[in-house]
PDB file of C-alpha atoms in Angstrom:
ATOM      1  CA  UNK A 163     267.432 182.103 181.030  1.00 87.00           C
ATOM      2  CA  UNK A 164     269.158 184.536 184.021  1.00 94.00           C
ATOM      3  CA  UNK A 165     266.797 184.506 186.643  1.00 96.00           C
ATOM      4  CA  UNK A 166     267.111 187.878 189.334  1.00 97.00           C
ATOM      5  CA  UNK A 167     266.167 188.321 192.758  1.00 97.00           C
ATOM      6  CA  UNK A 168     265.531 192.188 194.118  1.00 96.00           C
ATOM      7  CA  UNK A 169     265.897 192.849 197.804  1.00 97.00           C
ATOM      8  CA  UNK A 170     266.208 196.355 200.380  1.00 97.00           C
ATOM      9  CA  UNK A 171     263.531 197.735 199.381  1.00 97.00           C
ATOM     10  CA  UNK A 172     261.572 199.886 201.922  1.00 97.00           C
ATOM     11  CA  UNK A 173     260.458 203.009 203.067  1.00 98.00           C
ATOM     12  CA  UNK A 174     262.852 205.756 203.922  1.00 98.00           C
ATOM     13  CA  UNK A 175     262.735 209.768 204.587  1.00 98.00           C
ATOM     14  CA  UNK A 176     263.897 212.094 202.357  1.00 98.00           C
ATOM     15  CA  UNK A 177     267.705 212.580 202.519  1.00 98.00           C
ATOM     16  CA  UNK A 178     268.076 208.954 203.902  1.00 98.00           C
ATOM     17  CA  UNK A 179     269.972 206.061 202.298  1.00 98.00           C
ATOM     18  CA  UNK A 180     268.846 202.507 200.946  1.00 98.00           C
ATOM     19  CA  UNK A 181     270.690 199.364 199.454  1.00 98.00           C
ATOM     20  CA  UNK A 182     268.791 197.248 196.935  1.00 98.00           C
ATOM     21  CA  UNK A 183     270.692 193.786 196.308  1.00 98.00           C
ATOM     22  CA  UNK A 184     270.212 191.737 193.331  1.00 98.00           C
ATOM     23  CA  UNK A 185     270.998 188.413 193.124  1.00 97.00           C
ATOM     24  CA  UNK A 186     271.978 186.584 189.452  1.00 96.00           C
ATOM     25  CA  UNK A 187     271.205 182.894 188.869  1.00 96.00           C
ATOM     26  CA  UNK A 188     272.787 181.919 185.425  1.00 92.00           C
ATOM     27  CA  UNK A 189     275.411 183.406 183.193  1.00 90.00           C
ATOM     28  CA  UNK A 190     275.661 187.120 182.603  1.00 89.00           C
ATOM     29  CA  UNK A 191     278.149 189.928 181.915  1.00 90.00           C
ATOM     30  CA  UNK A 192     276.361 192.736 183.477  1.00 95.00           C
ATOM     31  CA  UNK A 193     274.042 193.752 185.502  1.00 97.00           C
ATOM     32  CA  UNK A 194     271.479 197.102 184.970  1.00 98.00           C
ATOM     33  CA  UNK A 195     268.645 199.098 187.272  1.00 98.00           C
ATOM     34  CA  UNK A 196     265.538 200.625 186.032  1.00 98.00           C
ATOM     35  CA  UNK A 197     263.044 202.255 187.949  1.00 98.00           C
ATOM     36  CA  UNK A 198     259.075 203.132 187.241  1.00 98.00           C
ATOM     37  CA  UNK A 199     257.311 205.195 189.090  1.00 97.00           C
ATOM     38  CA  UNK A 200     253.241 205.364 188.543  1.00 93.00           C
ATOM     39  CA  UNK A 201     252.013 207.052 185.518  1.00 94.00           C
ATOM     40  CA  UNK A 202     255.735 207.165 184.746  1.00 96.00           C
ATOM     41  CA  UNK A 203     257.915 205.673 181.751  1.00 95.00           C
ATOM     42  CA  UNK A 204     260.809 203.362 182.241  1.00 96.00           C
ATOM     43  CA  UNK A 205     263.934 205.145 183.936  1.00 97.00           C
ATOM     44  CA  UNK A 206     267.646 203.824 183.585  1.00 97.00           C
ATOM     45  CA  UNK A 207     269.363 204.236 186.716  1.00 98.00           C
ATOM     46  CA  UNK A 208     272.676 202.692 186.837  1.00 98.00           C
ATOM     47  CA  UNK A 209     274.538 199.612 185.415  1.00 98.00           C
ATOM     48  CA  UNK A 210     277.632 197.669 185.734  1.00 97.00           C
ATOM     49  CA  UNK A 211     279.782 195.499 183.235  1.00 94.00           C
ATOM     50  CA  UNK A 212     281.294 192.802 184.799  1.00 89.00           C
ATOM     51  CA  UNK A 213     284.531 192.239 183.088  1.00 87.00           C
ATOM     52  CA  UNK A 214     285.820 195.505 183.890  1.00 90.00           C
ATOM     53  CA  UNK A 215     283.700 197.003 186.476  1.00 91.00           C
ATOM     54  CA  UNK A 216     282.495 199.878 184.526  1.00 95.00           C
ATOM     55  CA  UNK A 217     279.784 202.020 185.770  1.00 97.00           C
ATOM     56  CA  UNK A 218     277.078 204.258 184.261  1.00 97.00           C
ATOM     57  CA  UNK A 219     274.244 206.155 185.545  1.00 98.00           C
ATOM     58  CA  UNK A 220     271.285 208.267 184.707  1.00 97.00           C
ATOM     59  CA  UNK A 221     270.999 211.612 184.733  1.00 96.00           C
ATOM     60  CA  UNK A 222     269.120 212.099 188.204  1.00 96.00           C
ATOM     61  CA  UNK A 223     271.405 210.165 190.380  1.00 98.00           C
ATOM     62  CA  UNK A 224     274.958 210.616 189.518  1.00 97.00           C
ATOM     63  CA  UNK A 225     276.473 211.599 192.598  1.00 97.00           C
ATOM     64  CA  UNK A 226     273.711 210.008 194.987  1.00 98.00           C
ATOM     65  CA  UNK A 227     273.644 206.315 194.108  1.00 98.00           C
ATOM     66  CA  UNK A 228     276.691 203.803 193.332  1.00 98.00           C
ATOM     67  CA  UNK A 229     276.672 200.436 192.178  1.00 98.00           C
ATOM     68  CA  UNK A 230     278.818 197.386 193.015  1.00 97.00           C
ATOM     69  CA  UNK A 231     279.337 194.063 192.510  1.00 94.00           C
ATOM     70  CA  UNK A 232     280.034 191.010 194.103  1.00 90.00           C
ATOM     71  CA  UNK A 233     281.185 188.066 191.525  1.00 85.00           C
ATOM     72  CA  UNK A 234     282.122 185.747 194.629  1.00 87.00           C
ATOM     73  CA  UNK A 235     278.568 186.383 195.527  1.00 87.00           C
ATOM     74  CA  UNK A 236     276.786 187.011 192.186  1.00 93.00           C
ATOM     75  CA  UNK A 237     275.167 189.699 193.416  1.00 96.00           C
ATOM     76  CA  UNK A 238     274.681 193.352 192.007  1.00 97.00           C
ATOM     77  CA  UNK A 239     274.256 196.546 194.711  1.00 98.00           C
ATOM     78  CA  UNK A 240     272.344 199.909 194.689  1.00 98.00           C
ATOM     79  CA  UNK A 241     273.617 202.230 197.328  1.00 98.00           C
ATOM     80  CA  UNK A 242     271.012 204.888 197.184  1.00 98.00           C
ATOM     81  CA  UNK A 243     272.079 208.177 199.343  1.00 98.00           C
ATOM     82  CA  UNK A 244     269.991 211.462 199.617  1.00 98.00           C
ATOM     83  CA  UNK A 245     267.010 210.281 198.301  1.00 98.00           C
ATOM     84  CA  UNK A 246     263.994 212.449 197.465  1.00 98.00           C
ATOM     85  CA  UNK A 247     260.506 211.479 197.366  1.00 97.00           C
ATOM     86  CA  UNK A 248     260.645 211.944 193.236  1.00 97.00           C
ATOM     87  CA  UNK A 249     263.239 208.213 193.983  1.00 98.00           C
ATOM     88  CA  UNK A 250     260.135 206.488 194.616  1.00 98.00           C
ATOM     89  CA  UNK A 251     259.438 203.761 192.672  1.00 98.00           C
ATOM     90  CA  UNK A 252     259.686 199.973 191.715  1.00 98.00           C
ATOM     91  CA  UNK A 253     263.212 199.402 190.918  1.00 98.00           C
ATOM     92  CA  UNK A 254     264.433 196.341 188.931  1.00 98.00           C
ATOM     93  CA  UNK A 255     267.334 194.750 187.530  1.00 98.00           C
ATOM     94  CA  UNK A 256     267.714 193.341 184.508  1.00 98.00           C
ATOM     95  CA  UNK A 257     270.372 191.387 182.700  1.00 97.00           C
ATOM     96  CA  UNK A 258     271.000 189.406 179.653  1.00 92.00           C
ATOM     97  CA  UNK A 259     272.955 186.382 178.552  1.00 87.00           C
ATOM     98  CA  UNK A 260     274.076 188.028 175.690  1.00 89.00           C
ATOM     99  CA  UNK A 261     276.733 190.606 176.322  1.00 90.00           C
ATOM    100  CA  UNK A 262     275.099 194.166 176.310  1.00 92.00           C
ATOM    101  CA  UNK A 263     276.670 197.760 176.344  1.00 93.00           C
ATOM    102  CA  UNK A 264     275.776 199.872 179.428  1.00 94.00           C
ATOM    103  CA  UNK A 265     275.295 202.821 177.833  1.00 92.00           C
ATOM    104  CA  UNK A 266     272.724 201.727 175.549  1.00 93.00           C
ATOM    105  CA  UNK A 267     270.669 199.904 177.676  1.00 94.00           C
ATOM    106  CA  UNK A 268     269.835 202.622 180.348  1.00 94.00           C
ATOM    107  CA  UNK A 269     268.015 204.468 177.745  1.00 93.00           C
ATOM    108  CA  UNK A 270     267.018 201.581 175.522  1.00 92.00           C
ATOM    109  CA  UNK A 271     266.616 198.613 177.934  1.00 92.00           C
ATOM    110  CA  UNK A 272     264.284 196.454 175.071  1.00 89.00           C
ATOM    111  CA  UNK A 273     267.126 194.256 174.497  1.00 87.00           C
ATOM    112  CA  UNK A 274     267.394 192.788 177.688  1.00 94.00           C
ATOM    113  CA  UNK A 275     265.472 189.301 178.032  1.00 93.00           C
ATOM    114  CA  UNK A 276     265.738 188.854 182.356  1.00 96.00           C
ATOM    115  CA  UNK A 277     263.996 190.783 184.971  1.00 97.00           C
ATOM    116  CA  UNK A 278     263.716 190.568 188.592  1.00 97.00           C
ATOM    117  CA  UNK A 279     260.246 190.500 189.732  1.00 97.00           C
ATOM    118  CA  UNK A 280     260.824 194.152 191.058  1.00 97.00           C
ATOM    119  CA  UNK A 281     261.148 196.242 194.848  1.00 98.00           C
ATOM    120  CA  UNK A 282     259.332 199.204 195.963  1.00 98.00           C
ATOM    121  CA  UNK A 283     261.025 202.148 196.991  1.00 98.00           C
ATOM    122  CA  UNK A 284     258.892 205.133 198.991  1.00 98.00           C
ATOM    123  CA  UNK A 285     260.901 207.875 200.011  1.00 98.00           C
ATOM    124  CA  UNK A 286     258.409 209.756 202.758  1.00 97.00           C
ATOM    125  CA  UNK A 287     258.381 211.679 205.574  1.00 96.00           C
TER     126      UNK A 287
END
């Protein structure tokens, strides 16, 4: 089993920037970030294969938020820029020790066994 460790979360104002770390304990090829909000479903946000660095993102925050990775460091990023107060939620990241496709697992995410234990986000003024 992976086990994943979320981090930067925090309060911000709108239009402000935030940058969630995950940390990966065990073997995985790729890392992914979901969001909930209250009274909201499940939201892919963005993932990363490792192999090749591939990235893919949902709809809402293409051109706001990036993700990286650091293999030396086995740690995933999430640099979130011009957030809105619709950003806040718990984000998590998720992973699998089975290899999974990115672009199936931001809008079905069932098949992924590991979870971080989650990070609020409140974008405020």
């Amino acid at each position: 089993q992976v086990q994943l460790v979320e981090s930067g979360g925090g309060l911000v104002q709108p239009g402000g920037s935030l940058r969630l770390s995950c940390e990966v304990f065990g073997r995985h090829t790729g890392v992914a970030w979901f969001r909930q909000a209250p009274g909201k479903e499940r939201e892919g946000v963005a993932c990363i294969h490792n192999n090749d660095g591939s990235t893919y993102y949902g709809d809402s925050v293409k051109g706001r938020f990036t993700i990286s990775g650091d293999n030396a460091k086995n740690t995933v990023y999430l640099q979130m820029n011009s957030l809105r107060p619709e950003d806040t939620a718990v984000y998590y990241c998720a992973t699998d020790s089975v290899p999974f496709p990115c672009q199936v697992v931001l809008t079905s995410p069932e098949g992924l066994d590991d979870w971080g234990q989650g990070t609020q986000v409140t974008v405020s003024s």
